[in-house]
mmCIF file of C-alpha atoms and ligand atoms in Angstrom:
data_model
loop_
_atom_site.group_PDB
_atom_site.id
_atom_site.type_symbol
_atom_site.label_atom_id
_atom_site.label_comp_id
_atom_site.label_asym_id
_atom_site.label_seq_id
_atom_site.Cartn_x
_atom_site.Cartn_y
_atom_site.Cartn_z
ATOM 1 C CA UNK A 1 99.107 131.191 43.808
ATOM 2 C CA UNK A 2 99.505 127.902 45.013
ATOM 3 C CA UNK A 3 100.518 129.053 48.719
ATOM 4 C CA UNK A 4 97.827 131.655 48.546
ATOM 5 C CA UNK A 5 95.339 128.902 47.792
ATOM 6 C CA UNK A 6 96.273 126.843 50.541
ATOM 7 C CA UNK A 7 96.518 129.515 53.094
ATOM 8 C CA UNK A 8 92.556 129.752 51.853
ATOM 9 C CA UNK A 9 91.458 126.798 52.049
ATOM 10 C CA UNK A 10 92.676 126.930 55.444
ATOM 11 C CA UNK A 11 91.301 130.489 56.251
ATOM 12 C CA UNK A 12 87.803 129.064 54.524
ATOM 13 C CA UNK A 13 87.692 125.922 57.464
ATOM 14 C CA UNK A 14 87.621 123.428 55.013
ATOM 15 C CA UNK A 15 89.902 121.089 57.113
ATOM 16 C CA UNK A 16 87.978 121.876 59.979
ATOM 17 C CA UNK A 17 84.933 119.683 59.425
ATOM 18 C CA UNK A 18 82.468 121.263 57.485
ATOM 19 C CA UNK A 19 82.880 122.020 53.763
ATOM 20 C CA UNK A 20 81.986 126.126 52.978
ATOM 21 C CA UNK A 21 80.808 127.331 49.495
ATOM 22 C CA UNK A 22 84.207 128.283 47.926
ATOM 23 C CA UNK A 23 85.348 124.516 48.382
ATOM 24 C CA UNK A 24 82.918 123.570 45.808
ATOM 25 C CA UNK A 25 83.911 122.056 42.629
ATOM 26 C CA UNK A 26 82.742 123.946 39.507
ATOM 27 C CA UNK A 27 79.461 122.262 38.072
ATOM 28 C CA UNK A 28 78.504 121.462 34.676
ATOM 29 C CA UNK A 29 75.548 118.887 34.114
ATOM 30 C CA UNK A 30 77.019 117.429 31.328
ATOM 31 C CA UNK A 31 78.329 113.578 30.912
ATOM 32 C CA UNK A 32 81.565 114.146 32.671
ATOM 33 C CA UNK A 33 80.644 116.805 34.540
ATOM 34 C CA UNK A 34 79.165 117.625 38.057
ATOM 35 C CA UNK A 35 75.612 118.167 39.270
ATOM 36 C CA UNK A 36 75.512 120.437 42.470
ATOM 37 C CA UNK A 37 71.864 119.129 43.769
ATOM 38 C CA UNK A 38 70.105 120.683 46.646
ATOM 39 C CA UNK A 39 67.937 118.602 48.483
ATOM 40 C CA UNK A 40 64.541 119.519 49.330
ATOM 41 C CA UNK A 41 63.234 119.063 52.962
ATOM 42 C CA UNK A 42 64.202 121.269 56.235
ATOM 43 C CA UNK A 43 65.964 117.634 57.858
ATOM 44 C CA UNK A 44 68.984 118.574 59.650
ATOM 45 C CA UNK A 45 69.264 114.674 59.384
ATOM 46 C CA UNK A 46 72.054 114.208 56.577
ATOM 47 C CA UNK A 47 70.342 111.913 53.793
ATOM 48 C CA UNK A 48 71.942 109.052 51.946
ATOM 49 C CA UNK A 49 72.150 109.769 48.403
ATOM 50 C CA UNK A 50 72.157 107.688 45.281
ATOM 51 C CA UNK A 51 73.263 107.446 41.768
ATOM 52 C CA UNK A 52 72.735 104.306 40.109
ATOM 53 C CA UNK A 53 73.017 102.415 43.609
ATOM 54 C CA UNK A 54 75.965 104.261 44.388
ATOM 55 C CA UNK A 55 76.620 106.519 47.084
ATOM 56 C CA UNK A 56 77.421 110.309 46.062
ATOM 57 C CA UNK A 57 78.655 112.738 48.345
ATOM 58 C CA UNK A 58 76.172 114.829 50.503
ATOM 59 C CA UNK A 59 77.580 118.541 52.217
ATOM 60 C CA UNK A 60 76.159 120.999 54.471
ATOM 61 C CA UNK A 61 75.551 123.898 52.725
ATOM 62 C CA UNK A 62 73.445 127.342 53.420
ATOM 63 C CA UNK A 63 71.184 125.461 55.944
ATOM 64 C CA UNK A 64 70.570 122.738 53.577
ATOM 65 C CA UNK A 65 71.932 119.523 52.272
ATOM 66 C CA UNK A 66 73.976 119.852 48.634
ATOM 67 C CA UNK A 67 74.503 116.250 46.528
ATOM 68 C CA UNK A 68 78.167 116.286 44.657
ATOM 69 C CA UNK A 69 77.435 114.298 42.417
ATOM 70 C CA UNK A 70 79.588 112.694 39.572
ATOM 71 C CA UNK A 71 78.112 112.457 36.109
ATOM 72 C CA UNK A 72 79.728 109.473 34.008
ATOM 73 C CA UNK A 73 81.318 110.228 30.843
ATOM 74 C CA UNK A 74 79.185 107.296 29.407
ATOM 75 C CA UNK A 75 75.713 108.801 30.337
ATOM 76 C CA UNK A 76 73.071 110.019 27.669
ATOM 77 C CA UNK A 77 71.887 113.454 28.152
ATOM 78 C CA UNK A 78 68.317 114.083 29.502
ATOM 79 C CA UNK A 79 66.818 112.742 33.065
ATOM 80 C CA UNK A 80 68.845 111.771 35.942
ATOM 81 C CA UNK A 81 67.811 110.978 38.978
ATOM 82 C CA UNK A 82 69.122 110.292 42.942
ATOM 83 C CA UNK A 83 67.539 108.324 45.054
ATOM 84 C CA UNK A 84 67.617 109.986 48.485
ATOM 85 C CA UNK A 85 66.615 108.920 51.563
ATOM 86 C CA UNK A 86 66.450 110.373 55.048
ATOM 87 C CA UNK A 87 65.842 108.091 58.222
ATOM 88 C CA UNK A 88 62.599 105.924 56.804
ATOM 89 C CA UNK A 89 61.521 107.950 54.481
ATOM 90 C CA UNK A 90 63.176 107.751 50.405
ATOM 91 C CA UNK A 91 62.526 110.017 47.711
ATOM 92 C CA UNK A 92 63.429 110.689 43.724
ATOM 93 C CA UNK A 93 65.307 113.983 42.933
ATOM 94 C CA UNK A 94 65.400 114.368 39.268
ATOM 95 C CA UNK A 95 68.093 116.429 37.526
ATOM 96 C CA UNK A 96 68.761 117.342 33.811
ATOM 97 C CA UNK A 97 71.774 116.321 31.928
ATOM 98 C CA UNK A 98 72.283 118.475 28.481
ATOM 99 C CA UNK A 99 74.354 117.063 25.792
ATOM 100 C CA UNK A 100 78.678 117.398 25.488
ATOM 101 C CA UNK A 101 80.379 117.248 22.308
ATOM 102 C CA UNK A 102 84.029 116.016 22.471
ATOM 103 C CA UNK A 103 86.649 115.575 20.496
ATOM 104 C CA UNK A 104 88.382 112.556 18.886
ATOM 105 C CA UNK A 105 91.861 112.335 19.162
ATOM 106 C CA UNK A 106 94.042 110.138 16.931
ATOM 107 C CA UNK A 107 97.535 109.203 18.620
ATOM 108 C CA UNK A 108 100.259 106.400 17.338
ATOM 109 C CA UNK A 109 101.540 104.113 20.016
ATOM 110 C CA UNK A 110 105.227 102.423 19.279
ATOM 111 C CA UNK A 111 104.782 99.184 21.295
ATOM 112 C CA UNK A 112 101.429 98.164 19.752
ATOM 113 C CA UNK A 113 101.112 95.208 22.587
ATOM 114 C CA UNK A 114 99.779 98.412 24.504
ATOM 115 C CA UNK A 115 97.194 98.675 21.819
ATOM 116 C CA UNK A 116 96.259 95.036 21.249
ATOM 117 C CA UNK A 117 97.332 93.419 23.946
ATOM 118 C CA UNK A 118 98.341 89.817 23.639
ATOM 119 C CA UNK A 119 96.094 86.951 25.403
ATOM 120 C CA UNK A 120 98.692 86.379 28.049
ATOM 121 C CA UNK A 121 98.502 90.194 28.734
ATOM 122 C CA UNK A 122 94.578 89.776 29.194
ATOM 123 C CA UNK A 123 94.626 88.200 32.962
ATOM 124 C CA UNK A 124 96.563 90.774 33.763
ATOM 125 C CA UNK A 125 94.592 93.526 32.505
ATOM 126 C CA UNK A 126 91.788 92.192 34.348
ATOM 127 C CA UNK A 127 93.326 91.631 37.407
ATOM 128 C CA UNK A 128 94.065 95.797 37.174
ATOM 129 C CA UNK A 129 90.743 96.525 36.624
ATOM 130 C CA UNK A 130 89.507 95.232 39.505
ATOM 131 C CA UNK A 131 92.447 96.591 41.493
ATOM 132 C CA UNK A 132 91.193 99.811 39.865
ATOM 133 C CA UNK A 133 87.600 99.561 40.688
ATOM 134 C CA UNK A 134 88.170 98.365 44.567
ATOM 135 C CA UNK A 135 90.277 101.896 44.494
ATOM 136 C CA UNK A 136 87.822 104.109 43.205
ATOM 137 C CA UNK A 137 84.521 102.662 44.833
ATOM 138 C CA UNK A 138 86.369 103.610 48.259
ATOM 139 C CA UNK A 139 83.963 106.186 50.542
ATOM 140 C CA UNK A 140 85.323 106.597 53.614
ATOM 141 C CA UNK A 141 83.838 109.522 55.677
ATOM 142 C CA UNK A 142 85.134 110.600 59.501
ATOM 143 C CA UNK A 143 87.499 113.282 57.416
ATOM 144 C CA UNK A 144 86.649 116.701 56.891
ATOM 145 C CA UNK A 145 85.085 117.187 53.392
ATOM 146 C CA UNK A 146 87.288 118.472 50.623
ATOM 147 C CA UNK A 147 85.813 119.122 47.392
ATOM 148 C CA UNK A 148 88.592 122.011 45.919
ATOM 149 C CA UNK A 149 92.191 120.610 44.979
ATOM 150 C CA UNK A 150 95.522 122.070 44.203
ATOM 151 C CA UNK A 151 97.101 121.253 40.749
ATOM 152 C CA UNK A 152 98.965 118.101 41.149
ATOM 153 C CA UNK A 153 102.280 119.381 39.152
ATOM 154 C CA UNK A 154 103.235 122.254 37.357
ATOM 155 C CA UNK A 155 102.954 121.896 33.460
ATOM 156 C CA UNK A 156 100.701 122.261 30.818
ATOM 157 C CA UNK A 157 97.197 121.419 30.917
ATOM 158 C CA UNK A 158 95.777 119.355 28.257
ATOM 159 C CA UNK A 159 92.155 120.161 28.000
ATOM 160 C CA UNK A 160 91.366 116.389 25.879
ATOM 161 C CA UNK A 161 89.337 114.896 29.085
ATOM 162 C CA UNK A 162 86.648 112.962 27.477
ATOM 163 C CA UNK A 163 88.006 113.004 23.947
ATOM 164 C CA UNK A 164 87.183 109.606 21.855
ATOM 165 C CA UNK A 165 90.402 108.010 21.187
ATOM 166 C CA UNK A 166 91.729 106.005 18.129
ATOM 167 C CA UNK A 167 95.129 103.969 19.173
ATOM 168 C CA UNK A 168 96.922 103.043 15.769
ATOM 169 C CA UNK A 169 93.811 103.311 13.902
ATOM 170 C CA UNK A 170 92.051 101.214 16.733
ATOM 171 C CA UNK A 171 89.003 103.166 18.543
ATOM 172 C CA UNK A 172 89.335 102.457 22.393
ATOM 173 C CA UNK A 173 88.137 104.200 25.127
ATOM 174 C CA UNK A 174 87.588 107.819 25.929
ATOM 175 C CA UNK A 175 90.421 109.830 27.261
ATOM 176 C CA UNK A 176 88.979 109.886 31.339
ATOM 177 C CA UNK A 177 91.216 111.971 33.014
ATOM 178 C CA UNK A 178 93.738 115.434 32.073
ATOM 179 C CA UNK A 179 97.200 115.248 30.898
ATOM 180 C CA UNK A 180 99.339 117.786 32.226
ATOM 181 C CA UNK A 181 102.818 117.976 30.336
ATOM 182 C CA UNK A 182 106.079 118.003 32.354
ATOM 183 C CA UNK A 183 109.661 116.457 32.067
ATOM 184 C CA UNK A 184 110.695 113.390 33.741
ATOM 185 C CA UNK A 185 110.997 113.493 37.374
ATOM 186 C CA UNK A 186 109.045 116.594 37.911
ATOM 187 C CA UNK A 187 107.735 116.349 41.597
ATOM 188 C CA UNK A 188 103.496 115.544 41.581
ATOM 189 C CA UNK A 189 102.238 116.616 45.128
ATOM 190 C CA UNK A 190 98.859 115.492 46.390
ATOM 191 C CA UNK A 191 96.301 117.892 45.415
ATOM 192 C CA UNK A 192 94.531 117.239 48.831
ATOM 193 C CA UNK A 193 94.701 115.481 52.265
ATOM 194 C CA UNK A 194 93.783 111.599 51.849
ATOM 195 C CA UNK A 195 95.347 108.151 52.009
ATOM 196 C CA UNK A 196 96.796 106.089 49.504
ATOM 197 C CA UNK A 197 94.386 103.168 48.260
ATOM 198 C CA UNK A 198 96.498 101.635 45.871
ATOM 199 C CA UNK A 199 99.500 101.868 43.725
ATOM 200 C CA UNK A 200 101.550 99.146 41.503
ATOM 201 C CA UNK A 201 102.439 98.779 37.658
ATOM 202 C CA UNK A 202 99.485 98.411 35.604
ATOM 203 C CA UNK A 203 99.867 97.538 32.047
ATOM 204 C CA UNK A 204 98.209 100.377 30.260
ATOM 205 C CA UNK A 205 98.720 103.234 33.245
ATOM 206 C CA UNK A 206 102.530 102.426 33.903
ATOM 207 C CA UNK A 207 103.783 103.311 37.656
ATOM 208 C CA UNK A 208 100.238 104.335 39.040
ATOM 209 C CA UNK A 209 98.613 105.377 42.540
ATOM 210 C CA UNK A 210 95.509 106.020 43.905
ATOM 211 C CA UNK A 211 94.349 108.798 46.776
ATOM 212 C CA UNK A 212 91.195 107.958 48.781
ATOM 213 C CA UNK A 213 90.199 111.914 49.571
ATOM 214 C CA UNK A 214 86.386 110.718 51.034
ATOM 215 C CA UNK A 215 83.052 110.995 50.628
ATOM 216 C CA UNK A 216 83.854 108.901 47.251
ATOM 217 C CA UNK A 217 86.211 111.539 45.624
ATOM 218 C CA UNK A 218 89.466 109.372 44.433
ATOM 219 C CA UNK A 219 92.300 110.773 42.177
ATOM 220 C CA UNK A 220 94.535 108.824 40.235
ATOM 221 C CA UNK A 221 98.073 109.163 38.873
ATOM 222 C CA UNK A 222 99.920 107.289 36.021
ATOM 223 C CA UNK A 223 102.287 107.112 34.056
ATOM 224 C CA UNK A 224 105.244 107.949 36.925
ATOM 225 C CA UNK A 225 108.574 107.376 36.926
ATOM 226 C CA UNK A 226 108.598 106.748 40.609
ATOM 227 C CA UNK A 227 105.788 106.052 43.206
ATOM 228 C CA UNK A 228 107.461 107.971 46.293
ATOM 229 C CA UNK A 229 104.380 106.251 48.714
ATOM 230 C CA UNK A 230 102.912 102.807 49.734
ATOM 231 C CA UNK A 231 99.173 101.617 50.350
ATOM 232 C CA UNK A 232 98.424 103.178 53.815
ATOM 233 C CA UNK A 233 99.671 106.239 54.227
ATOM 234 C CA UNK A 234 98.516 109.083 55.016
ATOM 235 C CA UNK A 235 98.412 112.847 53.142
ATOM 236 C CA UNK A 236 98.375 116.273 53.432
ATOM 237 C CA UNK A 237 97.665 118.491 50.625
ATOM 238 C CA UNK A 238 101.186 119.076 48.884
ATOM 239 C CA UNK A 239 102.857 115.847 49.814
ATOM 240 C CA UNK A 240 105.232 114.362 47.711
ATOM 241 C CA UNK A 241 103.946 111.338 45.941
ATOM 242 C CA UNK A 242 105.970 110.408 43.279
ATOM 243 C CA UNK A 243 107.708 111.949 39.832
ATOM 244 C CA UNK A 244 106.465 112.540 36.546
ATOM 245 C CA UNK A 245 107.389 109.656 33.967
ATOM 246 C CA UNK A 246 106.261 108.008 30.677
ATOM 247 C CA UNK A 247 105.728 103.984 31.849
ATOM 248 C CA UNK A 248 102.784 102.253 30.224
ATOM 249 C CA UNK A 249 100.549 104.009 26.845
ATOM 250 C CA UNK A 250 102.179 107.156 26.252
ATOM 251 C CA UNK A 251 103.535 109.332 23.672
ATOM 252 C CA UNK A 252 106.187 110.677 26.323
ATOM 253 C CA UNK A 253 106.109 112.137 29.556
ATOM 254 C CA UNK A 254 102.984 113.753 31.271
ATOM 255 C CA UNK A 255 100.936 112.959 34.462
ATOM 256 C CA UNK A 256 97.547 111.427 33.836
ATOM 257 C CA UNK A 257 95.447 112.924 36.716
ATOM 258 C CA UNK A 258 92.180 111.228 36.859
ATOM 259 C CA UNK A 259 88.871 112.531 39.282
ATOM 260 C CA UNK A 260 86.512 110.265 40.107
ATOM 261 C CA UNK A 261 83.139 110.887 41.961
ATOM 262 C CA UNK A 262 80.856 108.469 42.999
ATOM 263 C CA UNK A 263 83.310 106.111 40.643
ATOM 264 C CA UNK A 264 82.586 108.445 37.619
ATOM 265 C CA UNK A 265 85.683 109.748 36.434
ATOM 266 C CA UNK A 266 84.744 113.298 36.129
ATOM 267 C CA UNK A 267 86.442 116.109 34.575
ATOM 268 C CA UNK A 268 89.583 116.896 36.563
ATOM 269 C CA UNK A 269 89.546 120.529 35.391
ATOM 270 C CA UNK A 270 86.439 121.210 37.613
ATOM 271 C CA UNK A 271 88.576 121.110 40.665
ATOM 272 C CA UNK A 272 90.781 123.179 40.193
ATOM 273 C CA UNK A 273 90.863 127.628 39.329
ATOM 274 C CA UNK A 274 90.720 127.869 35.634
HETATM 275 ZN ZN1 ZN B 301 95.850 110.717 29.837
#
């Protein structure tokens, strides 16, 4: 299926400049989700869109221009709006987001410095997080568009993305990404051409990189046994990029694959055939 998929996405032109319909993610307008938003106006002029002052991804679509646009997991449901403007001239687009009930998930961590992290540890967490942020508020556009990716690794889906999560009895934050179960040292491939951003040990994510795709889609991947890449270079879709491992918060080995949009980590499962 895998090869099959490839040898579409090839067939489709989506590495040869302009995004088609099938390389669409699936959308849900739900916190987590995706909006697909068509904006109004005959401009063949592509407009600068915005969420929340950040810039979301704009495609060519059936003779008009189609937003991609990253809902985060935080946001209450009801109103949304983008802020799009073309040459002088800006404009509101509204959009609706319904309501999302997730799970919560209780799990029991051994080394509980990974659930209350001692005030030496707290520098460093911070120093991550902004690591992090720099990673995933990267849009870099000159690429061809590529909104469809191929399952990092092989293994079994979890499907807890967004789940509320209690650490030792300690509520923390929402489960942002999908775990996808596999031994120790299975190969993870790059679900999609891009560069690598960013990759290091971070306290709670283990060995973890980060793959600047465009347009302001960025995966992530923790947790590894072994980063197989450095900070520069470049991918095609189903390049090695490191093993599957259990470093940082885990209960054993999986990949966490994380999909963010416009810097909302959206749910990875969109991406990809069900
Ligand atoms: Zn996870």
């Amino acid at each position: 299926m895998t090869v099959t998929r490839l040898a579409a996405m090839l067939a489709c032109g989506m590495l040869a400049g302009v995004a088609q319909a099938g390389d669409l993610p699936r959308e849900s307008r739900v916190p987590g989700g995706i909006a697909l938003v068509e904006i109004p106006g005959t401009s063949d002029l592509p407009p600068t869109v915005l969420i929340d002052a950040r810039r979301a991804a704009v495609i060519r679509h059936e003779n008009r221009w189609l937003a991609i646009v990253g809902i985060p997991l935080s946001t209450k449901p009801g109103p949304l709006k983008l802020r799009v403007t073309t040459g002088a001239k800006s404009v509101d687009v509204p959009f609706e987001v319904t309501d999302k009930l997730y799970r919560t998930q209780s799990l029991t961590i051994k080394n509980d410095r990974q659930v209350n992290p001692k005030p030496e540890d707290l520098k460093r967490i911070e120093s991550e997080q902004e690591r992090s942020n720099v990673a995933l508020s990267k849009f870099s556009t000159g690429g061809a568009p590529v909104f469809a990716l191929l399952p990092p690794v092989e293994g079994q889906r979890s499907d807890s993305y967004g789940s509320r999560r209690i650490f030792n009895g300690k509520p923390r934050n929402p489960h942002s990404g999908m775990d996808i179960a596999a031994a120790k040292g299975t190969p993870i491939r790059s679900p999609a051409a891009g560069t690598v951003v960013e990759a290091g040990n971070f306290f709670f994510n283990g060995n973890t990189l980060y793959i600047d795709h465009g347009y302001g889609l960025v995966t992530m991947y923790c947790h590894l046994s072994e980063i197989k890449v450095k900070v520069g270079d470049p991918l095609a879709a189903g390049d090695l990029i490191g093993t599957v491992g259990a470093t940082g918060r885990v209960t054993g080995p999986h990949l966490h694959w994380g999909v963010a949009l416009n810097r909302a980590m959206v749910d990875p499962a969109l991406f990809l055939e069900p």
